[in-house]
Amino acid sequence: MDKISIQPVWTIQTPDGSAVPTRLLTLLVQVHAQGSLLAACQHLGLSYRHAWDLVRQGEALFGTPLLHMARGKGSKLSALGEKLVWADHRIAARLKPVLDSLASELAAEIGRLVVHAPPVLRLHASHGFAIEALVSGLSQDGMAVERRYGSSTEAVAALCDHACDAAGFHVPLGPLATATLAHYARWLGEPSLCVIDIATRRQGLMVACGNPAKVYELSDLLRPGLRFINRQAGSGTRFLLERLLAAQGLDAGRISGFEQGEFTHAAVAAYVASGMADVGFGLEPPARRFGLDFMPLANERYFLLCHAQTLDRPAMQQLLARLRDPAMRAQLDALPGYDARHAGRVTPLVEAFQEPAALG
């Protein structure tokens, strides 16, 4: 089955009905990424003249500059230009997992009606860089992956109901592991459950480059006036943060913004990078991608849960082969804060968090 792709597209319409060209928003994003208008034009295959026409159209509609030109220094985004770029990043970070899930479901539904369709792997997990890399690798192998992004709770509940073949899950290394497993115990009681390791990874605080808010530890989150952005209720990352706060006797209710949640780590990072929050909590790769400083607070084991009786199925064997492939491990290791040396290791859940295995 050919891949189905759904991309978020947004526009801005002025009161008189005129719309900002979508191509302009793409251009501004690339000016920010490439560092100059000329480099953005080269990246997008646009003529310099056409690019300036787009910029002038936008400036006429907004009535304010989008770019500032300085002799010898190229072009720099104005405050409005920067705001539009970060709006685009936030839209993509928030909507892409939802659209990817929908596209995957549609592809699976259509694929079931196609003769000689490849084996389908039903994968439920929270959205993340390791999962994206894994799904991409499996697609290259010719496997159809029906993926659904959601919280850790939703993923393990789906596995418990046999609504998926594998569920993404993460458990902190060290003393918090017991509390985490106990929290999800209602879905983890099946004796046949197995752990398929993907990587260990780091979670921590994300702050603007240079740490202007002077956030160094969890207790700083309680400072009056500090703006925090969280992950959504039900996510494993939010539960981890709650446990870390409780371990230090810190009251989450005193953190301004604690109840505001984003559905992906990338959305949290984009929220901070856009200046809408001073600090967020999440994974290292999106923090680095958006130019944020990152302070690690916890290491965790990220893995897939499955039922032992499904391990011999062709789709699961293909999944294990991909995770054990040196190229896949190298790709995962390249993610900031990730260690994939045990990717593809299978362990019964009842044994997986005994001390030697947990420390790997």
GROMACS .gro file of C-alpha atoms in nm, residues 10-358:
model
  349
   10TRP     CA    1  -0.246   2.724   0.784
   11THR     CA    2  -0.326   3.069   0.652
   12ILE     CA    3  -0.386   3.417   0.789
   13GLN     CA    4  -0.672   3.620   0.648
   14THR     CA    5  -0.704   3.996   0.687
   15PRO     CA    6  -1.042   4.164   0.756
   16ASP     CA    7  -1.081   4.255   0.387
   17GLY     CA    8  -1.050   3.889   0.286
   18SER     CA    9  -0.690   3.900   0.164
   19ALA     CA   10  -0.478   3.603   0.268
   20VAL     CA   11  -0.109   3.579   0.350
   21PRO     CA   12   0.050   3.349   0.086
   22THR     CA   13   0.119   3.003   0.229
   23ARG     CA   14   0.449   3.006   0.040
   24LEU     CA   15   0.553   3.314   0.241
   25LEU     CA   16   0.518   3.126   0.569
   26THR     CA   17   0.731   2.843   0.428
   27LEU     CA   18   0.989   3.101   0.315
   28LEU     CA   19   1.010   3.265   0.658
   29VAL     CA   20   1.058   2.926   0.825
   30GLN     CA   21   1.351   2.857   0.594
   31VAL     CA   22   1.503   3.204   0.647
   32HIS     CA   23   1.507   3.119   1.018
   33ALA     CA   24   1.651   2.771   0.954
   34GLN     CA   25   1.907   2.866   0.686
   35GLY     CA   26   2.015   3.202   0.829
   36SER     CA   27   1.951   3.423   0.525
   37LEU     CA   28   1.698   3.494   0.253
   38LEU     CA   29   1.943   3.385  -0.017
   39ALA     CA   30   2.007   3.049   0.149
   40ALA     CA   31   1.631   3.002   0.199
   41CYS     CA   32   1.573   3.066  -0.171
   42GLN     CA   33   1.836   2.810  -0.265
   43HIS     CA   34   1.685   2.553  -0.029
   44LEU     CA   35   1.331   2.605  -0.165
   45GLY     CA   36   1.427   2.649  -0.529
   46LEU     CA   37   1.284   3.003  -0.540
   47SER     CA   38   1.428   3.296  -0.729
   48TYR     CA   39   1.551   3.579  -0.508
   49ARG     CA   40   1.315   3.819  -0.687
   50HIS     CA   41   1.011   3.596  -0.628
   51ALA     CA   42   1.104   3.562  -0.261
   52TRP     CA   43   1.116   3.939  -0.218
   53ASP     CA   44   0.780   3.971  -0.393
   54LEU     CA   45   0.634   3.730  -0.134
   55VAL     CA   46   0.791   3.925   0.152
   56ARG     CA   47   0.657   4.255   0.019
   57GLN     CA   48   0.307   4.108  -0.019
   58GLY     CA   49   0.317   3.996   0.344
   59GLU     CA   50   0.450   4.328   0.470
   60ALA     CA   51   0.178   4.513   0.279
   61LEU     CA   52  -0.091   4.295   0.437
   62PHE     CA   53   0.048   4.325   0.791
   63GLY     CA   54   0.159   4.686   0.758
   64THR     CA   55   0.491   4.609   0.928
   65PRO     CA   56   0.830   4.460   0.825
   66LEU     CA   57   0.889   4.085   0.821
   67LEU     CA   58   1.261   4.105   0.737
   68HIS     CA   59   1.537   4.350   0.823
   69MET     CA   60   1.829   4.387   0.582
   70ALA     CA   61   2.174   4.492   0.701
   71ARG     CA   62   2.466   4.551   0.464
   72GLY     CA   63   2.713   4.265   0.495
   73LYS     CA   64   2.493   4.076   0.739
   74GLY     CA   65   2.216   3.950   0.513
   75SER     CA   66   1.855   3.934   0.627
   76LYS     CA   67   1.711   3.894   0.974
   77LEU     CA   68   1.353   3.819   1.072
   78SER     CA   69   1.160   4.095   1.246
   79ALA     CA   70   0.973   4.028   1.569
   80LEU     CA   71   0.659   3.951   1.366
   81GLY     CA   72   0.855   3.727   1.131
   82GLU     CA   73   0.993   3.533   1.429
   83LYS     CA   74   0.644   3.499   1.578
   84LEU     CA   75   0.509   3.356   1.251
   85VAL     CA   76   0.794   3.104   1.234
   86TRP     CA   77   0.735   2.981   1.588
   87ALA     CA   78   0.362   2.962   1.523
   88ASP     CA   79   0.441   2.731   1.232
   89HIS     CA   80   0.669   2.516   1.451
   90ARG     CA   81   0.402   2.487   1.721
   91ILE     CA   82   0.133   2.394   1.470
   92ALA     CA   83   0.352   2.121   1.321
   93ALA     CA   84   0.460   1.988   1.660
   94ARG     CA   85   0.104   1.972   1.789
   95LEU     CA   86  -0.076   1.845   1.477
   96LYS     CA   87   0.177   1.623   1.297
   97PRO     CA   88   0.135   1.322   1.533
   98VAL     CA   89  -0.244   1.345   1.503
   99LEU     CA   90  -0.229   1.364   1.124
  100ASP     CA   91   0.031   1.086   1.105
  101SER     CA   92  -0.196   0.862   1.313
  102LEU     CA   93  -0.495   0.936   1.090
  103ALA     CA   94  -0.292   0.876   0.773
  104SER     CA   95  -0.168   0.545   0.914
  105GLU     CA   96  -0.521   0.432   1.002
  106LEU     CA   97  -0.649   0.522   0.655
  107ALA     CA   98  -0.361   0.338   0.488
  108ALA     CA   99  -0.430   0.028   0.699
  109GLU     CA  100  -0.802   0.033   0.615
  110ILE     CA  101  -0.731   0.062   0.243
  111GLY     CA  102  -0.449  -0.191   0.265
  112ARG     CA  103  -0.682  -0.458   0.403
  113LEU     CA  104  -0.868  -0.450   0.073
  114VAL     CA  105  -0.555  -0.479  -0.139
  115VAL     CA  106  -0.448  -0.823  -0.260
  116HIS     CA  107  -0.100  -0.933  -0.147
  117ALA     CA  108  -0.078  -0.652   0.108
  118PRO     CA  109   0.232  -0.674   0.335
  119PRO     CA  110   0.201  -0.778   0.700
  120VAL     CA  111   0.068  -0.499   0.919
  121LEU     CA  112   0.217  -0.406   1.257
  122ARG     CA  113  -0.026  -0.225   1.487
  123LEU     CA  114   0.181   0.009   1.700
  124HIS     CA  115   0.047   0.244   1.969
  125ALA     CA  116   0.288   0.483   2.143
  126SER     CA  117   0.345   0.839   2.247
  127HIS     CA  118   0.500   1.045   1.968
  128GLY     CA  119   0.878   1.054   1.979
  129PHE     CA  120   1.194   1.061   1.769
  130ALA     CA  121   1.287   0.696   1.830
  131ILE     CA  122   0.942   0.576   1.726
  132GLU     CA  123   0.953   0.793   1.414
  133ALA     CA  124   1.292   0.645   1.323
  134LEU     CA  125   1.167   0.292   1.385
  135VAL     CA  126   0.850   0.339   1.179
  136SER     CA  127   1.053   0.492   0.897
  137GLY     CA  128   1.292   0.196   0.901
  138LEU     CA  129   1.009  -0.058   0.898
  139SER     CA  130   0.845   0.123   0.608
  140GLN     CA  131   1.173   0.102   0.417
  141ASP     CA  132   1.163  -0.273   0.483
  142GLY     CA  133   0.824  -0.288   0.313
  143MET     CA  134   0.618  -0.329   0.629
  144ALA     CA  135   0.284  -0.158   0.669
  145VAL     CA  136   0.269   0.006   1.013
  146GLU     CA  137  -0.065   0.111   1.155
  147ARG     CA  138   0.053   0.353   1.420
  148ARG     CA  139  -0.152   0.552   1.664
  149TYR     CA  140   0.005   0.822   1.878
  150GLY     CA  141  -0.132   0.882   2.226
  151SER     CA  142  -0.034   0.868   2.593
  152SER     CA  143   0.142   0.577   2.763
  153THR     CA  144  -0.186   0.499   2.940
  154GLU     CA  145  -0.373   0.478   2.610
  155ALA     CA  146  -0.101   0.259   2.457
  156VAL     CA  147  -0.088  -0.003   2.734
  157ALA     CA  148  -0.468  -0.004   2.761
  158ALA     CA  149  -0.487  -0.081   2.388
  159LEU     CA  150  -0.237  -0.366   2.429
  160CYS     CA  151  -0.439  -0.503   2.722
  161ASP     CA  152  -0.748  -0.503   2.497
  162HIS     CA  153  -0.549  -0.666   2.212
  163ALA     CA  154  -0.617  -0.358   1.999
  164CYS     CA  155  -0.248  -0.333   1.905
  165ASP     CA  156   0.054  -0.562   1.865
  166ALA     CA  157   0.305  -0.345   2.050
  167ALA     CA  158   0.273  -0.050   2.290
  168GLY     CA  159   0.539   0.213   2.357
  169PHE     CA  160   0.618   0.256   2.725
  170HIS     CA  161   0.886   0.405   2.947
  171VAL     CA  162   0.995   0.343   3.305
  172PRO     CA  163   1.256   0.550   3.496
  173LEU     CA  164   1.572   0.377   3.605
  174GLY     CA  165   1.628   0.362   3.980
  175PRO     CA  166   1.390   0.397   4.275
  176LEU     CA  167   1.103   0.551   4.077
  177ALA     CA  168   1.062   0.235   3.866
  178THR     CA  169   0.857   0.057   4.133
  179ALA     CA  170   0.609   0.344   4.171
  180THR     CA  171   0.571   0.371   3.793
  181LEU     CA  172   0.501   0.001   3.745
  182ALA     CA  173   0.255   0.010   4.033
  183HIS     CA  174   0.074   0.308   3.877
  184TYR     CA  175   0.013   0.111   3.555
  185ALA     CA  176  -0.036  -0.227   3.726
  186ARG     CA  177  -0.398  -0.268   3.612
  187TRP     CA  178  -0.274  -0.306   3.253
  188LEU     CA  179   0.047  -0.497   3.328
  189GLY     CA  180  -0.090  -0.806   3.502
  190GLU     CA  181  -0.086  -1.034   3.197
  191PRO     CA  182   0.191  -1.293   3.266
  192SER     CA  183   0.277  -1.323   2.895
  193LEU     CA  184   0.383  -0.959   2.855
  194CYS     CA  185   0.734  -0.904   2.720
  195VAL     CA  186   0.961  -0.602   2.697
  196ILE     CA  187   1.134  -0.518   2.367
  197ASP     CA  188   1.405  -0.264   2.443
  198ILE     CA  189   1.452   0.040   2.221
  199ALA     CA  190   1.685   0.268   2.421
  200THR     CA  191   1.754   0.444   2.746
  201ARG     CA  192   1.696   0.818   2.725
  202ARG     CA  193   1.702   1.136   2.934
  203GLN     CA  194   1.419   1.359   3.049
  204GLY     CA  195   1.476   1.700   3.198
  205LEU     CA  196   1.411   2.072   3.198
  206MET     CA  197   1.406   2.274   2.875
  207VAL     CA  198   1.490   2.645   2.896
  208ALA     CA  199   1.581   2.917   2.649
  209CYS     CA  200   1.943   2.932   2.533
  210GLY     CA  201   2.157   3.085   2.808
  211ASN     CA  202   1.892   3.006   3.070
  212PRO     CA  203   1.768   3.366   3.114
  213ALA     CA  204   1.507   3.254   3.370
  214LYS     CA  205   1.786   3.105   3.590
  215VAL     CA  206   1.619   2.766   3.631
  216TYR     CA  207   1.862   2.506   3.767
  217GLU     CA  208   1.654   2.254   3.961
  218LEU     CA  209   1.296   2.144   4.020
  219SER     CA  210   1.244   2.372   4.318
  220ASP     CA  211   1.295   2.672   4.086
  221LEU     CA  212   0.967   2.585   3.914
  222LEU     CA  213   0.779   2.708   4.221
  223ARG     CA  214   0.913   3.062   4.187
  224PRO     CA  215   0.636   3.322   4.144
  225GLY     CA  216   0.611   3.452   3.789
  226LEU     CA  217   0.791   3.161   3.626
  227ARG     CA  218   0.585   3.019   3.337
  228PHE     CA  219   0.586   2.641   3.295
  229ILE     CA  220   0.449   2.417   3.019
  230ASN     CA  221   0.370   2.053   3.096
  231ARG     CA  222   0.281   1.737   2.905
  232GLN     CA  223  -0.083   1.633   2.896
  233ALA     CA  224  -0.255   1.445   3.179
  234GLY     CA  225  -0.217   1.069   3.135
  235SER     CA  226   0.124   1.091   2.970
  236GLY     CA  227   0.414   0.896   3.116
  237THR     CA  228   0.631   1.209   3.113
  238ARG     CA  229   0.385   1.403   3.326
  239PHE     CA  230   0.363   1.113   3.571
  240LEU     CA  231   0.744   1.102   3.589
  241LEU     CA  232   0.757   1.473   3.670
  242GLU     CA  233   0.492   1.431   3.939
  243ARG     CA  234   0.699   1.153   4.099
  244LEU     CA  235   1.018   1.362   4.085
  245LEU     CA  236   0.841   1.654   4.252
  246ALA     CA  237   0.689   1.429   4.520
  247ALA     CA  238   1.030   1.275   4.595
  248GLN     CA  239   1.157   1.624   4.682
  249GLY     CA  240   0.845   1.724   4.873
  250LEU     CA  241   0.754   1.991   4.615
  251ASP     CA  242   0.390   2.092   4.562
  252ALA     CA  243   0.298   2.074   4.193
  253GLY     CA  244  -0.001   2.299   4.265
  254ARG     CA  245   0.236   2.591   4.323
  255ILE     CA  246   0.383   2.569   3.971
  256SER     CA  247   0.230   2.828   3.739
  257GLY     CA  248   0.115   2.648   3.424
  258PHE     CA  249   0.142   2.294   3.560
  259GLU     CA  250  -0.209   2.208   3.438
  260GLN     CA  251  -0.135   2.334   3.086
  261GLY     CA  252  -0.027   2.038   2.874
  262GLU     CA  253   0.101   1.975   2.523
  263PHE     CA  254   0.065   1.637   2.351
  264THR     CA  255   0.425   1.595   2.229
  265HIS     CA  256   0.776   1.666   2.352
  266ALA     CA  257   0.834   1.872   2.038
  267ALA     CA  258   0.530   2.088   2.115
  268VAL     CA  259   0.664   2.155   2.465
  269ALA     CA  260   1.001   2.255   2.320
  270ALA     CA  261   0.839   2.480   2.058
  271TYR     CA  262   0.626   2.642   2.330
  272VAL     CA  263   0.939   2.734   2.526
  273ALA     CA  264   1.138   2.836   2.218
  274SER     CA  265   0.858   3.070   2.107
  275GLY     CA  266   0.879   3.254   2.440
  276MET     CA  267   0.535   3.149   2.561
  277ALA     CA  268   0.686   2.967   2.861
  278ASP     CA  269   1.011   2.996   3.053
  279VAL     CA  270   1.059   2.624   3.110
  280GLY     CA  271   0.918   2.287   3.007
  281PHE     CA  272   0.983   1.925   3.094
  282GLY     CA  273   1.056   1.656   2.836
  283LEU     CA  274   1.311   1.478   2.620
  284GLU     CA  275   1.647   1.610   2.504
  285PRO     CA  276   1.621   1.576   2.120
  286PRO     CA  277   1.345   1.836   2.068
  287ALA     CA  278   1.517   2.073   2.312
  288ARG     CA  279   1.836   2.055   2.105
  289ARG     CA  280   1.642   2.079   1.779
  290PHE     CA  281   1.485   2.410   1.887
  291GLY     CA  282   1.808   2.555   2.025
  292LEU     CA  283   1.715   2.523   2.393
  293ASP     CA  284   1.936   2.444   2.690
  294PHE     CA  285   1.861   2.109   2.855
  295MET     CA  286   1.916   1.996   3.216
  296PRO     CA  287   1.876   1.617   3.258
  297LEU     CA  288   1.686   1.504   3.567
  298ALA     CA  289   1.603   1.138   3.501
  299ASN     CA  290   1.715   0.843   3.291
  300GLU     CA  291   1.450   0.602   3.173
  301ARG     CA  292   1.415   0.282   2.977
  302TYR     CA  293   1.202   0.321   2.665
  303PHE     CA  294   1.062   0.003   2.516
  304LEU     CA  295   0.774  -0.173   2.347
  305LEU     CA  296   0.541  -0.405   2.535
  306CYS     CA  297   0.392  -0.704   2.355
  307HIS     CA  298   0.235  -1.043   2.425
  308ALA     CA  299   0.483  -1.333   2.409
  309GLN     CA  300   0.256  -1.534   2.180
  310THR     CA  301   0.286  -1.267   1.909
  311LEU     CA  302   0.667  -1.271   1.889
  312ASP     CA  303   0.674  -1.543   1.621
  313ARG     CA  304   0.450  -1.350   1.384
  314PRO     CA  305   0.623  -1.220   1.069
  315ALA     CA  306   0.556  -0.855   1.152
  316MET     CA  307   0.706  -0.889   1.501
  317GLN     CA  308   1.009  -1.078   1.369
  318GLN     CA  309   1.064  -0.798   1.119
  319LEU     CA  310   1.036  -0.543   1.401
  320LEU     CA  311   1.301  -0.725   1.607
  321ALA     CA  312   1.531  -0.755   1.306
  322ARG     CA  313   1.507  -0.383   1.242
  323LEU     CA  314   1.580  -0.291   1.604
  324ARG     CA  315   1.881  -0.526   1.608
  325ASP     CA  316   2.022  -0.387   1.286
  326PRO     CA  317   2.347  -0.194   1.355
  327ALA     CA  318   2.234   0.092   1.130
  328MET     CA  319   1.912   0.131   1.331
  329ARG     CA  320   2.103   0.127   1.658
  330ALA     CA  321   2.344   0.389   1.525
  331GLN     CA  322   2.051   0.609   1.421
  332LEU     CA  323   1.897   0.583   1.767
  333ASP     CA  324   2.233   0.643   1.937
  334ALA     CA  325   2.266   0.965   1.738
  335LEU     CA  326   1.963   1.110   1.916
  336PRO     CA  327   2.079   1.336   2.201
  337GLY     CA  328   2.061   1.152   2.533
  338TYR     CA  329   1.978   0.810   2.379
  339ASP     CA  330   2.166   0.481   2.430
  340ALA     CA  331   2.044   0.199   2.204
  341ARG     CA  332   2.299  -0.071   2.283
  342HIS     CA  333   2.020  -0.312   2.393
  343ALA     CA  334   1.774  -0.231   2.111
  344GLY     CA  335   1.582  -0.546   2.018
  345ARG     CA  336   1.649  -0.730   2.344
  346VAL     CA  337   1.341  -0.926   2.457
  347THR     CA  338   1.273  -0.988   2.826
  348PRO     CA  339   0.962  -1.113   3.007
  349LEU     CA  340   0.808  -0.818   3.192
  350VAL     CA  341   0.820  -1.008   3.523
  351GLU     CA  342   1.200  -1.020   3.488
  352ALA     CA  343   1.268  -0.694   3.308
  353PHE     CA  344   1.294  -0.470   3.612
  354GLN     CA  345   1.494  -0.690   3.841
  355GLU     CA  346   1.810  -0.498   3.922
  356PRO     CA  347   2.062  -0.643   3.671
  357ALA     CA  348   1.826  -0.616   3.371
  358ALA     CA  349   1.703  -0.270   3.467
   0.00000   0.00000   0.00000
